[in-house]
mmCIF file of C-alpha atoms and ligand atoms in Angstrom:
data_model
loop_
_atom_site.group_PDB
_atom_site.id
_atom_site.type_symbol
_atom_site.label_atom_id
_atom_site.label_comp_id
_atom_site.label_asym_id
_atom_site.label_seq_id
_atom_site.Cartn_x
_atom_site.Cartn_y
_atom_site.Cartn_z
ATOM 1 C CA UNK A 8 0.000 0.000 0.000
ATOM 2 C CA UNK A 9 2.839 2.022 1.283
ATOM 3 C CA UNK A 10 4.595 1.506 -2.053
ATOM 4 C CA UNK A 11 1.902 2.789 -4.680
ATOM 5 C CA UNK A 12 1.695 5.895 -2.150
ATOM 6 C CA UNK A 13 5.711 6.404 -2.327
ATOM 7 C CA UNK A 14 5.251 6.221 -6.391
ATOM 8 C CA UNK A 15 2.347 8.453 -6.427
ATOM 9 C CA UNK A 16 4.012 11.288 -4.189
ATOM 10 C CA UNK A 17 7.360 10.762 -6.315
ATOM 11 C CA UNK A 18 5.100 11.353 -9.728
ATOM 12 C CA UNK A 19 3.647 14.440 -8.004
ATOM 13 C CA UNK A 20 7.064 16.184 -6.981
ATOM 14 C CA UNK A 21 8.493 15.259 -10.251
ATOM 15 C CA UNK A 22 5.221 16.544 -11.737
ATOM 16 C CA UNK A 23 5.955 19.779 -10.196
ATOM 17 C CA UNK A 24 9.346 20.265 -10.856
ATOM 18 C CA UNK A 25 9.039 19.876 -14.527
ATOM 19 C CA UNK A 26 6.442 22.155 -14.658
ATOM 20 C CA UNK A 27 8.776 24.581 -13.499
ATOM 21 C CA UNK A 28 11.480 23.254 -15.660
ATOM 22 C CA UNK A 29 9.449 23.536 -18.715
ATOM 23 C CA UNK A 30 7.986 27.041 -17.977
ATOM 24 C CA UNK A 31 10.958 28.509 -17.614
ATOM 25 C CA UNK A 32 12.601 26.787 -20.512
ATOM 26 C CA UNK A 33 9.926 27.806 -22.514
ATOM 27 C CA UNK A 34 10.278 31.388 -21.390
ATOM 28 C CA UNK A 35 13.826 31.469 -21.963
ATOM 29 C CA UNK A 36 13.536 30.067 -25.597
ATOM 30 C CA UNK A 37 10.720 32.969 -26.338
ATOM 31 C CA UNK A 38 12.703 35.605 -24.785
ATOM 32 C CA UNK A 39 16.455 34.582 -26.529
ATOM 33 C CA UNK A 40 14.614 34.406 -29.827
ATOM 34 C CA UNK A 41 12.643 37.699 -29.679
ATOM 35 C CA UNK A 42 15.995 39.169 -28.599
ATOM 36 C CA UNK A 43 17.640 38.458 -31.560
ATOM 37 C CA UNK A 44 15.149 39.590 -33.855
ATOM 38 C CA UNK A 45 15.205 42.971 -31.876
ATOM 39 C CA UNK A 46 18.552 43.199 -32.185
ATOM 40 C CA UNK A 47 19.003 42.445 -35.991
ATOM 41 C CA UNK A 48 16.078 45.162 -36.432
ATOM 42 C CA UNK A 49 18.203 48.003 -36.304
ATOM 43 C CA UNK A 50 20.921 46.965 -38.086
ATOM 44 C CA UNK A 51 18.336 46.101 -40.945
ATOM 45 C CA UNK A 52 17.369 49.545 -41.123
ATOM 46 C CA UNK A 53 21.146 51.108 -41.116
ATOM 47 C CA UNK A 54 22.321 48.443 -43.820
ATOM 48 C CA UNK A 55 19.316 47.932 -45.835
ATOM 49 C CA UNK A 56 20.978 49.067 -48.890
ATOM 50 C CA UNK A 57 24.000 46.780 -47.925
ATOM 51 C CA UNK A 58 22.127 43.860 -47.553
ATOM 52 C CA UNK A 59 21.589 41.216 -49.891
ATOM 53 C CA UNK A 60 19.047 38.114 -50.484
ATOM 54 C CA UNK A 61 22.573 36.420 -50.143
ATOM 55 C CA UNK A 62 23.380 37.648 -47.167
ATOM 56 C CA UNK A 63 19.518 37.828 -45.620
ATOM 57 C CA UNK A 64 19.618 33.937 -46.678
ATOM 58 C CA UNK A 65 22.759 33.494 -44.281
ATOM 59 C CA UNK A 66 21.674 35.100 -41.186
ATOM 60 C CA UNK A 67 17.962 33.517 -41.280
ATOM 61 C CA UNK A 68 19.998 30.314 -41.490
ATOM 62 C CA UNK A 69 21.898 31.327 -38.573
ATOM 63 C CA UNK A 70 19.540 32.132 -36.589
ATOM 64 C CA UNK A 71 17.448 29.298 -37.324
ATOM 65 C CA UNK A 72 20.537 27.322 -36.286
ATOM 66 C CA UNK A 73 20.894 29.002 -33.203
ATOM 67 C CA UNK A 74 17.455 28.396 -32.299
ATOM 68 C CA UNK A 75 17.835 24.954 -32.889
ATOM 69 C CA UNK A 76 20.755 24.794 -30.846
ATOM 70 C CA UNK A 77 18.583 26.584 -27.951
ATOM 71 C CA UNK A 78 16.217 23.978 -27.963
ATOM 72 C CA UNK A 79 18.327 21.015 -27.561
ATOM 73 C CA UNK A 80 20.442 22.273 -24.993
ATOM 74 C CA UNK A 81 16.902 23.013 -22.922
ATOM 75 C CA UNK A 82 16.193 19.600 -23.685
ATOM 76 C CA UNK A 83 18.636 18.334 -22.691
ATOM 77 C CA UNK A 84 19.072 20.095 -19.558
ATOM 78 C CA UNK A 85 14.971 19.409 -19.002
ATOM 79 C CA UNK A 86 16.276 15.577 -19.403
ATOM 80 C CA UNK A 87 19.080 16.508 -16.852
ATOM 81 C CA UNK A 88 16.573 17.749 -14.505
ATOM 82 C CA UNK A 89 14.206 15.158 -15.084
ATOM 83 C CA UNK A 90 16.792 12.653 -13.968
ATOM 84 C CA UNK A 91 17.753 14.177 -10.797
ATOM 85 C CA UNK A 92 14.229 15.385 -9.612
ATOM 86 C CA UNK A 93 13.051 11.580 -9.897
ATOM 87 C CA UNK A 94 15.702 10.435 -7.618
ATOM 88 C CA UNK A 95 14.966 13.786 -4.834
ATOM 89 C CA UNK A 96 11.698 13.631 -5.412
ATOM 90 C CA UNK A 97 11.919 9.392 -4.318
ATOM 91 C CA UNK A 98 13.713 10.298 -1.440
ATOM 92 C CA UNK A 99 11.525 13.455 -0.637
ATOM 93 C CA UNK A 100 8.350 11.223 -0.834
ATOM 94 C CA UNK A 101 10.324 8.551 1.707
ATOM 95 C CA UNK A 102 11.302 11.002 3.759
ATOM 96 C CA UNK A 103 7.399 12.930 3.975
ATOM 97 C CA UNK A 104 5.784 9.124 4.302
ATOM 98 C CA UNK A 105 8.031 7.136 6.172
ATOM 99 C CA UNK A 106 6.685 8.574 9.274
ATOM 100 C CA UNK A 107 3.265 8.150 8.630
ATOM 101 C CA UNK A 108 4.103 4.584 7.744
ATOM 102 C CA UNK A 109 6.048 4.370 10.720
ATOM 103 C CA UNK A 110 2.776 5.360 12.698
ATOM 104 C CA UNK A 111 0.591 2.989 10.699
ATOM 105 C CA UNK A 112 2.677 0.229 11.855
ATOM 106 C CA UNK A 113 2.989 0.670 15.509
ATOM 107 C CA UNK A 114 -1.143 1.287 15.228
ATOM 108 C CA UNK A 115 -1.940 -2.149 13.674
ATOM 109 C CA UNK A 116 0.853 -3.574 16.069
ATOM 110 C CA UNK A 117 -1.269 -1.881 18.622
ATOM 111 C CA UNK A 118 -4.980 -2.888 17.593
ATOM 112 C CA UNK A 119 -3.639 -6.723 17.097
ATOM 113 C CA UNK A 120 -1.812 -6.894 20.827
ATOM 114 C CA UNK A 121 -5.100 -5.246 22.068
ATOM 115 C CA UNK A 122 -7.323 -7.942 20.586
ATOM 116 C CA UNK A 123 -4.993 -10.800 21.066
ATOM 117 C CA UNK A 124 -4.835 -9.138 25.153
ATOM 118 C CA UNK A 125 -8.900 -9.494 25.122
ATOM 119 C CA UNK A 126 -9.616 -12.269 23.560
ATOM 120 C CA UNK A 127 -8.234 -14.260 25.905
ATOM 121 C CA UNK A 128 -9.906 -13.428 28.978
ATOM 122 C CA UNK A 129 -12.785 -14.342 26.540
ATOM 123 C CA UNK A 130 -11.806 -17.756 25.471
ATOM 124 C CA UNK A 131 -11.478 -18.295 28.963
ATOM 125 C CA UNK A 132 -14.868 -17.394 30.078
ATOM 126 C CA UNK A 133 -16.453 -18.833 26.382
ATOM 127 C CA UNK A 134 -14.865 -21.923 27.336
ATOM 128 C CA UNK A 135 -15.567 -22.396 30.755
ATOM 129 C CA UNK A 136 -19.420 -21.484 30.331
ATOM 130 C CA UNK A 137 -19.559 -23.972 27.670
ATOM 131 C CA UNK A 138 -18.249 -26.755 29.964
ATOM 132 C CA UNK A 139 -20.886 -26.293 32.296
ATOM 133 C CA UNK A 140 -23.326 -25.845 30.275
ATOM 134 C CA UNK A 141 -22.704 -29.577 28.629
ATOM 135 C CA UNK A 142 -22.429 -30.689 32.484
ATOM 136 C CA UNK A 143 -26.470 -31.765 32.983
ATOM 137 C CA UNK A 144 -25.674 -32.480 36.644
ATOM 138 C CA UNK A 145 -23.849 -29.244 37.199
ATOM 139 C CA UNK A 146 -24.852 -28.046 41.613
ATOM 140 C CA UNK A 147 -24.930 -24.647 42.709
ATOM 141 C CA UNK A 148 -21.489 -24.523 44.119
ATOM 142 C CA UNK A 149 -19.918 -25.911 41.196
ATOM 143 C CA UNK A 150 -22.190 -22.952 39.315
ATOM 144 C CA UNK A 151 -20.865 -19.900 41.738
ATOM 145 C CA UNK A 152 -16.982 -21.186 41.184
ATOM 146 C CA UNK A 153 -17.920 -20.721 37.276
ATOM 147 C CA UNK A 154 -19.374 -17.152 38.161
ATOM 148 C CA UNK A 155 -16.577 -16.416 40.343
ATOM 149 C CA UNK A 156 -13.769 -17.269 37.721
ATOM 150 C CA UNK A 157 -15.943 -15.461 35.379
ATOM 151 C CA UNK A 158 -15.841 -12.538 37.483
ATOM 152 C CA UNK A 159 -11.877 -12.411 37.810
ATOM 153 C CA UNK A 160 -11.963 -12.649 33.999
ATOM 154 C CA UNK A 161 -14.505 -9.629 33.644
ATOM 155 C CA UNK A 162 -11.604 -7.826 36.221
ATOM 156 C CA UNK A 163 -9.010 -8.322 34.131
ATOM 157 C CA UNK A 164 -10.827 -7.255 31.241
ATOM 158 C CA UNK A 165 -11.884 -4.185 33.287
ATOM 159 C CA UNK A 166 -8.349 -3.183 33.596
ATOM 160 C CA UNK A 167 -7.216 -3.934 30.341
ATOM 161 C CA UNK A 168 -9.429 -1.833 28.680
ATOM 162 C CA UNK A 169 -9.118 1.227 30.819
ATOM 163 C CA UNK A 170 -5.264 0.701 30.195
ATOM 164 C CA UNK A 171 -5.881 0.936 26.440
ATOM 165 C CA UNK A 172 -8.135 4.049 27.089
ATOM 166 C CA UNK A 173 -5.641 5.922 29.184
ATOM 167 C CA UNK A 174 -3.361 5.032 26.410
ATOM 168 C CA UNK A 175 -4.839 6.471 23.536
ATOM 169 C CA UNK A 176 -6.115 9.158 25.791
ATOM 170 C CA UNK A 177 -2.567 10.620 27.030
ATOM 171 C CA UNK A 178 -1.888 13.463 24.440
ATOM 172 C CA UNK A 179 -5.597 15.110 25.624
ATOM 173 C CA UNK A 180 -3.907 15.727 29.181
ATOM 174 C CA UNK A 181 -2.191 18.595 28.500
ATOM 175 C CA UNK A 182 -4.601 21.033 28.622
ATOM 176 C CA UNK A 183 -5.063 20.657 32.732
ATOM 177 C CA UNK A 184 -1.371 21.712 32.747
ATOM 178 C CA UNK A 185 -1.127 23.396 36.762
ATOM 179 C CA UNK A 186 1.331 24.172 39.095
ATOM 180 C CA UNK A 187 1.360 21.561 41.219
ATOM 181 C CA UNK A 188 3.750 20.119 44.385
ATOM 182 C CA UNK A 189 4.982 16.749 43.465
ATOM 183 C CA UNK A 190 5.777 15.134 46.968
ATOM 184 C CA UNK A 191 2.125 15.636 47.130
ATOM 185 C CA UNK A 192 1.419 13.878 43.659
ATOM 186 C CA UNK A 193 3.406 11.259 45.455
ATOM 187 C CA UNK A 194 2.091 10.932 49.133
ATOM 188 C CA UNK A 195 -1.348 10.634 46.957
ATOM 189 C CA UNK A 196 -0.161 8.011 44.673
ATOM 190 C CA UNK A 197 2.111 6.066 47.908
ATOM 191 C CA UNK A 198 -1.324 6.181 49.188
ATOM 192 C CA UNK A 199 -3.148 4.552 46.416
ATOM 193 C CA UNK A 200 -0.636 1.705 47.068
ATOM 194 C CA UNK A 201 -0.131 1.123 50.681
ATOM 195 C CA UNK A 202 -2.557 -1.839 51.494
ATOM 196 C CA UNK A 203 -0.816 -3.462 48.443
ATOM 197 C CA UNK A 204 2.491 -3.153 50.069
ATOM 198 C CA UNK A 205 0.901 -3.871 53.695
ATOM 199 C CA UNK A 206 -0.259 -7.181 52.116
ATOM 200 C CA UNK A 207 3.330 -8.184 50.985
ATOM 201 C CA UNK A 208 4.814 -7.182 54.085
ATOM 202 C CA UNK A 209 6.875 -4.174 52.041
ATOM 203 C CA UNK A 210 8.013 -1.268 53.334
ATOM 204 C CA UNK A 211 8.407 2.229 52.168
ATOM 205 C CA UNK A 212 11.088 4.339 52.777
ATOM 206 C CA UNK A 213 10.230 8.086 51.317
ATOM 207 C CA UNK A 214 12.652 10.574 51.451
ATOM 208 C CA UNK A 215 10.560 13.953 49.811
ATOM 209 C CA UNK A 216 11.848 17.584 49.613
ATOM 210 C CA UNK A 217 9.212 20.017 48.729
ATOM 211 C CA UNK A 218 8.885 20.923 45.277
ATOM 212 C CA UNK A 219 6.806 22.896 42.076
ATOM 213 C CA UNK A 220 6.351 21.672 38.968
ATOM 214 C CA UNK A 221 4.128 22.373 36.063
ATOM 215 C CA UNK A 222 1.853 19.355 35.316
ATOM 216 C CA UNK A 223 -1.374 17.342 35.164
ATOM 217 C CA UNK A 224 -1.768 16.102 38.850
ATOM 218 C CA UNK A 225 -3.813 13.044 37.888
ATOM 219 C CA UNK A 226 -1.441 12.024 35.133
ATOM 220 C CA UNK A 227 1.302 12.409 37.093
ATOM 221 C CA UNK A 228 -0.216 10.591 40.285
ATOM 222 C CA UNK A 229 -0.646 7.519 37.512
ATOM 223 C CA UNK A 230 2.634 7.415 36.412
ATOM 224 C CA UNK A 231 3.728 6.899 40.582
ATOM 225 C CA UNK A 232 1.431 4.361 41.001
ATOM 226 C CA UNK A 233 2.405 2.653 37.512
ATOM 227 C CA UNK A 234 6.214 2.205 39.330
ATOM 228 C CA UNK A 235 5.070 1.896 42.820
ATOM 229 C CA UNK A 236 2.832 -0.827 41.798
ATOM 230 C CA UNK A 237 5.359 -2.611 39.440
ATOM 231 C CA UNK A 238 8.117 -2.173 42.766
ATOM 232 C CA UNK A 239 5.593 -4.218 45.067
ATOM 233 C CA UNK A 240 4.501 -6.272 42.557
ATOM 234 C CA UNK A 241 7.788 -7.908 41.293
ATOM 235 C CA UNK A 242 9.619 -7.493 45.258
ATOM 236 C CA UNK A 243 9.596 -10.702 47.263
ATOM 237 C CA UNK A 244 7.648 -10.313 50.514
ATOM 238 C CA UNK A 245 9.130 -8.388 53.514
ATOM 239 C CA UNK A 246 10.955 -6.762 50.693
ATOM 240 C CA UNK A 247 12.401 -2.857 51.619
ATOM 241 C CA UNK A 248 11.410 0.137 48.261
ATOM 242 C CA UNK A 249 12.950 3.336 48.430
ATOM 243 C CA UNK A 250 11.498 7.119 46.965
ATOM 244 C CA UNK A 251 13.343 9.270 46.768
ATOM 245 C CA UNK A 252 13.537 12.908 45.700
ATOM 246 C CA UNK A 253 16.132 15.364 44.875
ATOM 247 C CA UNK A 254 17.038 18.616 42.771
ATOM 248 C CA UNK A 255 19.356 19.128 39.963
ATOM 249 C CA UNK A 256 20.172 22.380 38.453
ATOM 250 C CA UNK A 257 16.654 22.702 37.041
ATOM 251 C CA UNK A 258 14.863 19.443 37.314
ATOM 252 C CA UNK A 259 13.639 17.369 39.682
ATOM 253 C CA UNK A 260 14.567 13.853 40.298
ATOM 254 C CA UNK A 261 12.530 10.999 41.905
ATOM 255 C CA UNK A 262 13.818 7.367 42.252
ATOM 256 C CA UNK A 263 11.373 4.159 42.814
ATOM 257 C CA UNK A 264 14.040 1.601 44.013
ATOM 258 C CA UNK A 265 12.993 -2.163 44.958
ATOM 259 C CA UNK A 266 14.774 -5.191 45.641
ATOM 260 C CA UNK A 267 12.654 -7.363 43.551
ATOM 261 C CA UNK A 268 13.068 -9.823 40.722
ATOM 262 C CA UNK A 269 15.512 -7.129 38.300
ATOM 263 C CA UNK A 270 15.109 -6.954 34.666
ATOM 264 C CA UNK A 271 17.836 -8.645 32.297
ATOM 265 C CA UNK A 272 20.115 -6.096 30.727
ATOM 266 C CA UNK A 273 18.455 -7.477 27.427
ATOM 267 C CA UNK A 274 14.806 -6.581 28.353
ATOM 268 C CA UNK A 275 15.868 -3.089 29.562
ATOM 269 C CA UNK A 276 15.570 -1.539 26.085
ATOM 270 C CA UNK A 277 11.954 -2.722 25.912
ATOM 271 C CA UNK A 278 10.373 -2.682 28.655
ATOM 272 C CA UNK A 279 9.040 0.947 28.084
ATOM 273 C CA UNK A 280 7.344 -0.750 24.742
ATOM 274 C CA UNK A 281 3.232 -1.327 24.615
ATOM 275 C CA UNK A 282 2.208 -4.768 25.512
ATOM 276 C CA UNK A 283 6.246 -6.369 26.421
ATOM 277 C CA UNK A 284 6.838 -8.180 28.974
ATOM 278 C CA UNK A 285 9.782 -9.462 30.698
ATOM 279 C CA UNK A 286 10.222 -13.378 30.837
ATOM 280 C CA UNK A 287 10.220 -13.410 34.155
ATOM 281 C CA UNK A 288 7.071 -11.759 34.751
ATOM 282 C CA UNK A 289 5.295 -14.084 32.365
ATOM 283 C CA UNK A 290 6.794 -17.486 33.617
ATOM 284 C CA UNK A 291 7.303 -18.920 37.135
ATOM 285 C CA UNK A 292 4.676 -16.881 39.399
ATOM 286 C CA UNK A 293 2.938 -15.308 36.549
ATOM 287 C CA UNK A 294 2.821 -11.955 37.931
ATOM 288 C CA UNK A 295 -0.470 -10.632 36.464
ATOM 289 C CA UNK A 296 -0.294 -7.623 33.523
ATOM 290 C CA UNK A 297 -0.589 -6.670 30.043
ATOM 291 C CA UNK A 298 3.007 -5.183 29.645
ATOM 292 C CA UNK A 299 0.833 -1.842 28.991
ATOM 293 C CA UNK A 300 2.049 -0.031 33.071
ATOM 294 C CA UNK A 301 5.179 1.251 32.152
ATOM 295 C CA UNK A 302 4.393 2.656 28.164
ATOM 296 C CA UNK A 303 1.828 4.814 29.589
ATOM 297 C CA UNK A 304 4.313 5.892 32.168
ATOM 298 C CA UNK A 305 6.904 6.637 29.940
ATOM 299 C CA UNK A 306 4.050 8.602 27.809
ATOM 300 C CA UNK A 307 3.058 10.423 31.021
ATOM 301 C CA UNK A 308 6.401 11.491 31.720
ATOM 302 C CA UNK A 309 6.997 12.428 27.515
ATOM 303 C CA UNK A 310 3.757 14.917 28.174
ATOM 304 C CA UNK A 311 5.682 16.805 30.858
ATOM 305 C CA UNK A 312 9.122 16.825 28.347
ATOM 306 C CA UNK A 313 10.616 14.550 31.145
ATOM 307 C CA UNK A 314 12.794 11.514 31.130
ATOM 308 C CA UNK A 315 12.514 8.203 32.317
ATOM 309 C CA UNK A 316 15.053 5.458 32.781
ATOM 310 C CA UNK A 317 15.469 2.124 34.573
ATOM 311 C CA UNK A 318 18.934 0.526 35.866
ATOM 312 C CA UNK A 319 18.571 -3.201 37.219
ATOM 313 C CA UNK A 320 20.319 -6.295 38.039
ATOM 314 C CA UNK A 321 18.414 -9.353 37.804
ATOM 315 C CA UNK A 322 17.998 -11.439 41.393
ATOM 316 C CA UNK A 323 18.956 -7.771 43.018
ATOM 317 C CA UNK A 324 16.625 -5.079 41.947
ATOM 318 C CA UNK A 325 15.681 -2.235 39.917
ATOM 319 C CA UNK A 326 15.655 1.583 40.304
ATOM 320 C CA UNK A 327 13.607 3.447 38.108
ATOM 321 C CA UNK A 328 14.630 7.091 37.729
ATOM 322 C CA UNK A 329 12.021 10.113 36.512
ATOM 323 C CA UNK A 330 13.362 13.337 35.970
ATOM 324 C CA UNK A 331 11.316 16.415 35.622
ATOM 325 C CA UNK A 332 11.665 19.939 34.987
ATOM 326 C CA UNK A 333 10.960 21.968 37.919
HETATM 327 P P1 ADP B 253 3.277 -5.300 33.541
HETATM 328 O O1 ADP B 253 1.810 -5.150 33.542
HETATM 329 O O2 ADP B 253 3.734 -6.563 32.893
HETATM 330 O O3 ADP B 253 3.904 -5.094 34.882
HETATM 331 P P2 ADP B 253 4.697 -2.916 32.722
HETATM 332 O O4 ADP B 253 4.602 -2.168 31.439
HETATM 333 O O5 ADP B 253 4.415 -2.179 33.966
HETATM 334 O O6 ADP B 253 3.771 -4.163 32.545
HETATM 335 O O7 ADP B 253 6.159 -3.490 32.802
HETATM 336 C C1 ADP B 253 6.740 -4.121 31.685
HETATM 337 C C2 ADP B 253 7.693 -5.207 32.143
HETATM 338 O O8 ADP B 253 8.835 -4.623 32.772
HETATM 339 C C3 ADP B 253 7.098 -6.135 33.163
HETATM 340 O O9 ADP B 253 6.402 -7.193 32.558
HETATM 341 C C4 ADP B 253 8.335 -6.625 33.920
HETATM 342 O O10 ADP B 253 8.927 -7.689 33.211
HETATM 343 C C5 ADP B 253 9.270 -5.431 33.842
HETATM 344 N N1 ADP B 253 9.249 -4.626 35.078
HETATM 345 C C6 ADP B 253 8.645 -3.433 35.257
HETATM 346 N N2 ADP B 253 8.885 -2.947 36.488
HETATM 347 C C7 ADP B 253 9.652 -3.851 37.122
HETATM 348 C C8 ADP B 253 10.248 -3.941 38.421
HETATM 349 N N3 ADP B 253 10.115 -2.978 39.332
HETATM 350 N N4 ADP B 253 10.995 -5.038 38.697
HETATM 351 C C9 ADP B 253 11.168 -6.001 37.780
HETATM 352 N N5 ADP B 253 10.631 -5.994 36.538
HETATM 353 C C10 ADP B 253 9.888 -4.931 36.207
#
């Protein structure tokens, strides 16, 4: 598809281009030859008793050589330009669709994660119901377990699909841009996630310094929880997390640091991608998620022209840094 668009935009630039080149050839040729025949004018009139058919023969000969000279050269130079406005203009069209392909891409890669992500909660539930439903002697406990799996399946698809809202949904946040104190943003999103951690047996050392930013205070609440969450969620129990805040020159730093699972040096590169997923959070436990936490934290932090990065060693923990301007 991508291809006939490339060809089409190429024909159009090249299109263009010779229009030009044409126009102005043909300009050029008009002007050069009424030139000469103003110029001869004159010298008709002083030397019209001078002039012969002999020598009027010669000069119309000339100057119908000349002109013929004219044209090729603009030919061939039309040629010449012909030649290297098909190769910019292939490399202009790349260069104005590649990114739109580019985009195209990462959407269907999107759209067929998302529908792979919820149809299996659904196969789960389809196949379930259709067990019991062949099962003629099927009691009422046996019925509320299928309800209650059910249930957990409806949760997960719950979550899933206000993931995929928030999302698509990101860029719209900008507009509630405030000023804002972030040790609040995080006391509110440490709150969010304390029974979590009480439930593990975690514990939460914060170490906040008062400080302004310019932000959306829901957003950025989200994006604490996102690595809160993910520090509890791959930390053994009776595990220790650190936050901690600090300035630098004109931003402000904040680290999430747990002693959990890590991330292999390999995975570190994509782990910020929609829908990945570490090995280790897919096998042993099975540590529940869609891979989609930390892409819509690293588009949280994008939407306040932040940065954020993750350093990790696997068996000893990672540290996941966000740096803001303040
Ligand atoms: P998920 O829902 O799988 O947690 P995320 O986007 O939040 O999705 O994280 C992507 C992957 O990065 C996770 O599957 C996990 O492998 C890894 N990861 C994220 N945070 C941590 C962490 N604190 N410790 C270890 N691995 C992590």
């Amino acid at each position: 598809m991508f291809k006939a668009a490339y060809l089409k935009l190429t024909l159009f630039y090249v299109l263009i281009v010779m229009i030009i080149s044409v126009s102005f050839s043909a300009a050029i040729y008009s002007i050069s030859t009424n030139e000469i025949g103003r110029n001869l004018a004159p010298q008709s009139i002083i030397f019209r008793n001078l002039i012969t058919d002999d020598f009027n023969d010669l000069r119309s000969r000339q100057i119908e050589e000349s002109n013929r000279h004219l044209r090729i050269n603009l030919i061939y130079y039309n040629l010449i330009i012909f030649i290297i406005s098909l190769f910019g203009s292939y490399f202009s069209a790349r260069r104005t669709l590649k990114p739109i392909e580019e985009a195209m891409v990462s959407q269907n890669r999107f759209t067929a994660d998302a529908s792979h992500e919820l149809r299996t909660p659904l196969a789960a539930m389809k196949a379930e119901i259709e067990v019991a439903l062949r099962d003629k002697k099927i009691n009422i406990s046996e019925s509320k377990k299928l309800l209650k799996s059910n249930l957990e399946e409806i949760e997960k698809l719950e979550k899933l699909s206000s993931a995929l809202l928030k999302i698509t949904r990101i860029q719209e946040e900008k507009k509630s841009f405030e000023n804002i104190s972030l040790d609040e943003v995080i006391i509110e999103a440490f709150e969010k996630v304390e029974k979590l951690a009480a439930k593990k047996d975690i514990e939460f050392d914060n170490k906040l310094i008062h400080s302004k930013i310019l932000g959306d205070h829901q957003s950025l609440v989200e994006l604490f929880v996102i690595l809160m969450d993910n520090a509890i969620k791959y930390s053994s129990v009776k595990s220790k997390i650190n936050i901690l805040m600090k300035k630098e020159r004109h931003n402000i730093i904040v680290k999430v640091k747990d002693r959990g699972v890590g991330i292999r040096a390999s995975d570190i590169p994509f782990i910020f991608n929609r829908f990945y997923r570490a090995d280790s959070s897919r096998s042993k436990d099975k540590i529940s998620g869609y891979g989609l936490g930390l892409a819509i934290a690293k588009q949280i932090v994008d939407l306040h022209n932040g940065k954020i990065s993750c350093e990790s060693k696997p068996g000893k923990g990672s540290e996941f840094t966000v740096k803001l301007n303040s």
